[in-house]
């Protein structure tokens, strides 16, 4: 077997300029490429129509702090790389690949610090210059004292130099302060430091003329700004609360923050790396513990352990920041930028805090991308791109990695040439079915959108994902066995698999680690033990190992409590569904669109606070794409109906993340309140199969199947009918409308949902809306049973006619065979009608689908190879030959005759009928003693109707 490796990203990547920009700015980097058309006139002198030259491109790269324009290039991507390169140069970002040696870095660090305190730097626009200027307006002794922490965090160059000296600073950014201290010692003639405080000051003041010109610039700004921030107390018992920073522009904002933390001035305030979206100014501010200073001066750090454990670790803040935060912390978005001399600030609310926390979990990233925090869940399967809502799995995974300061995930695609398919061993049955037909191997991928390959030499793709820490340690590897026709499907599915497992980890953080490893196996995931907790689950704090991981993740766990269905059981209270039953209901694979609102309501009082509303929310049924009880309710509704129910209050975290008003919430939450849900079902988009059958056939294919059954009933004078796999009873209901010889009908299905729908429809037809109790029909009794049609139930023995329409393809192939045997050996109807899709007809169906952008022109054969199943719940779809084989063998085994027919299309025109039908007939009489079954099995009766006898 020959396989080729496509590695999407190399393992130790030499970073392109774009990649470097991405590392630094994430999705805040915005590339806009424009076409530059140049008129050139050289080719045809005398031609009076201006001729366009080749299309050229120019790219504008917008970053939060600056925007650059590339030169002109023939290729878009070259323009983008060029723009990125220019930006890197301007920003002084030190690309990791051309690292100086530690020795060189140390020298550069000294030079950089000297430069930072130069006059030139003071007047330039740099986040750090803003701080230095602000310290000059401070009163008295504090004038000109620049906090060390500010130098450590606001100059990217300092950080990257320190990283060259010691890569540990990546996980322990406060080491930077020590390196600055040490470098500053070399500049003692120029700069002064303090023994007891963390600041640096110039020995000699800045020249008076510079100060004066700066004064002039800043003049007149007497106003006071108010910045909303939050306090995250060190003690987990204390709740997170809002606070307001009042900053007059003549004050240094860091002093105000220090005051809030109980300190006189900013000297000992430490600042976290920026949080949330890349390059945002959202940071945590907290006070350096006294021991920190002692450590800093007594023994110069050689390992991080010495530094931080003498203070009390703020677990919430540390988890949030992915670095050690000590004592109470303030979260605020405030700072200077390159763009303007003014202080930049944005409000930080409790809501934002919870949203950011939520954004650290795979399910949370998904929820945020759908703007539906209380309703949506990360789906369990990627069926089709068209049905997926919210961020795509791959993007969520990339976001997750960024959030946890991991390297970008590495996707490796293995590509298996199509012609070696039959030789492949590890192919999963779930996404790939192989069928033999006329010597051709026919292959299709279930439920996945597939592009027709241009070359007839089609290929299959598998995707493997590796997650690495920033330092390059392998943390996780996910190697699903499933193959896909499209590279992108392989990537999305593998991403979702990895995300689903990670999500499970976040949900069940309390379980022992060993158990996690066991679950990982089921997801084809390999864990590299030492690293996973430190890198993913506690950010970068390594000290206390697992204990800490568990403690911190209790915080995240509470965010998930609302959604884990296994432990909650029945939580929906006083459910009311109102409005007439229209019969249009969501089923597996369909896309219901709902309008909903969730409110906090205080029981017995007239208090109601809406926390989440959505006017149009669409999701795919059957994948757990919404909290389970919402799906439970919606699948009981029909279009036009309205549902109302309440649940107990499960967790306050999600509520804080959704609710706009975090001020009212705490008091509401502490009163006796519940969550109140209101849902309207606006419309249902049916799965592609149904849509196709409705749109492409007239009358619709389902109606043609009913008419086919009616014809058989009339010819055979059958008086009893059993519908195997009756689903929501469409056949039974339709048969009520035809004059036939039938007197008794029964339906059996394993799906309770289907059965209850069938019951509702039949009930409204026969009981509620019926004039004269169903007098218009000859039928005297209708009964619905629950059970699997692969088990014999004696109630269903001896019916004249059995129907099994579009059911067998929903069962595994061996189960379908089992059904055939049970039906003809035990149920033994005189006639059995079995219909199932003709796979060969899919070419027609899928070509006449509104062309998706992904489809390309191709010849018939490759088109067939690329066809999808009609419905992602189908376990197989047979060609005519396969169906014939199954039916002929079955008939022979049980002494039935079989003939073939179908609906949609024609037997004589390729590729045959759309729905192929086998009609089995028994032309011999049953012996009376035929029912000698050792263990009599009875199906449960779900619903029953009998004509009243007058
Ligand atoms: N015959 C119906 C429904 C087809 S959908 C129609 O033509 O509209 C397929 C149905 O088969 C579903 O309702 C599903 O619940 C049912 N089904 C699948 N496996 C089954 C089994 N082993 N026993 C009984 N019903 C089954
Ligand atoms: Mg079907």
mmCIF file of C-alpha atoms and ligand atoms in Angstrom, residues 702 705 723-731 748-752 754 787-790 804-811 815 835 873, ligand 1:
data_model
loop_
_atom_site.group_PDB
_atom_site.id
_atom_site.type_symbol
_atom_site.label_atom_id
_atom_site.label_comp_id
_atom_site.label_asym_id
_atom_site.label_seq_id
_atom_site.Cartn_x
_atom_site.Cartn_y
_atom_site.Cartn_z
ATOM 1 C CA UNK A 702 -43.049 9.343 -0.739
ATOM 2 C CA UNK A 705 -44.440 4.795 -2.603
ATOM 3 C CA UNK A 723 -45.863 -1.287 8.471
ATOM 4 C CA UNK A 724 -42.353 -2.203 9.604
ATOM 5 C CA UNK A 725 -40.415 0.904 10.646
ATOM 6 C CA UNK A 726 -43.485 3.106 10.404
ATOM 7 C CA UNK A 727 -41.611 6.176 11.662
ATOM 8 C CA UNK A 728 -44.029 9.043 12.128
ATOM 9 C CA UNK A 729 -46.780 7.098 10.450
ATOM 10 C CA UNK A 730 -46.812 8.763 7.059
ATOM 11 C CA UNK A 731 -47.850 5.575 5.251
ATOM 12 C CA UNK A 748 -43.978 -0.851 14.536
ATOM 13 C CA UNK A 749 -40.846 1.214 15.121
ATOM 14 C CA UNK A 750 -38.001 1.519 17.618
ATOM 15 C CA UNK A 751 -38.136 5.268 17.804
ATOM 16 C CA UNK A 752 -40.370 6.623 20.538
ATOM 17 C CA UNK A 754 -41.422 8.709 15.660
ATOM 18 C CA UNK A 787 -39.950 -2.604 19.169
ATOM 19 C CA UNK A 788 -37.255 -3.649 16.784
ATOM 20 C CA UNK A 789 -38.332 -5.303 13.583
ATOM 21 C CA UNK A 790 -35.433 -7.704 13.925
ATOM 22 C CA UNK A 804 -41.005 -1.739 5.022
ATOM 23 C CA UNK A 805 -40.436 1.515 3.207
ATOM 24 C CA UNK A 806 -37.058 3.243 3.342
ATOM 25 C CA UNK A 807 -36.102 1.508 6.570
ATOM 26 C CA UNK A 808 -33.448 -1.139 5.944
ATOM 27 C CA UNK A 809 -30.815 1.413 4.922
ATOM 28 C CA UNK A 810 -31.104 2.868 8.427
ATOM 29 C CA UNK A 811 -29.910 -0.426 9.891
ATOM 30 C CA UNK A 815 -29.354 -6.218 10.759
ATOM 31 C CA UNK A 835 -38.149 -0.217 -0.566
ATOM 32 C CA UNK A 873 -28.496 8.440 9.029
HETATM 33 N N1 LIG B 1 -41.246 4.012 6.854
HETATM 34 C C1 LIG B 1 -41.251 5.393 7.207
HETATM 35 C C2 LIG B 1 -40.027 5.840 7.982
HETATM 36 C C3 LIG B 1 -38.693 5.652 7.320
HETATM 37 S S1 LIG B 1 -37.374 6.275 8.280
HETATM 38 C C4 LIG B 1 -41.418 6.255 5.977
HETATM 39 O O1 LIG B 1 -41.349 5.750 4.871
HETATM 40 O O2 LIG B 1 -41.690 7.434 6.129
HETATM 41 C C5 LIG B 1 -36.724 4.802 8.970
HETATM 42 C C6 LIG B 1 -37.409 4.345 10.203
HETATM 43 O O3 LIG B 1 -36.898 3.067 10.543
HETATM 44 C C7 LIG B 1 -37.182 5.223 11.437
HETATM 45 O O4 LIG B 1 -38.406 5.620 11.959
HETATM 46 C C8 LIG B 1 -36.434 4.311 12.383
HETATM 47 O O5 LIG B 1 -36.771 4.535 13.738
HETATM 48 C C9 LIG B 1 -36.882 2.956 11.939
HETATM 49 N N2 LIG B 1 -36.006 1.863 12.324
HETATM 50 C C10 LIG B 1 -34.674 1.762 12.134
HETATM 51 N N3 LIG B 1 -34.230 0.591 12.635
HETATM 52 C C11 LIG B 1 -35.304 -0.066 13.144
HETATM 53 C C12 LIG B 1 -35.490 -1.326 13.803
HETATM 54 N N4 LIG B 1 -34.475 -2.147 14.023
HETATM 55 N N5 LIG B 1 -36.726 -1.641 14.198
HETATM 56 C C13 LIG B 1 -37.772 -0.830 13.972
HETATM 57 N N6 LIG B 1 -37.654 0.370 13.346
HETATM 58 C C14 LIG B 1 -36.448 0.739 12.942
#
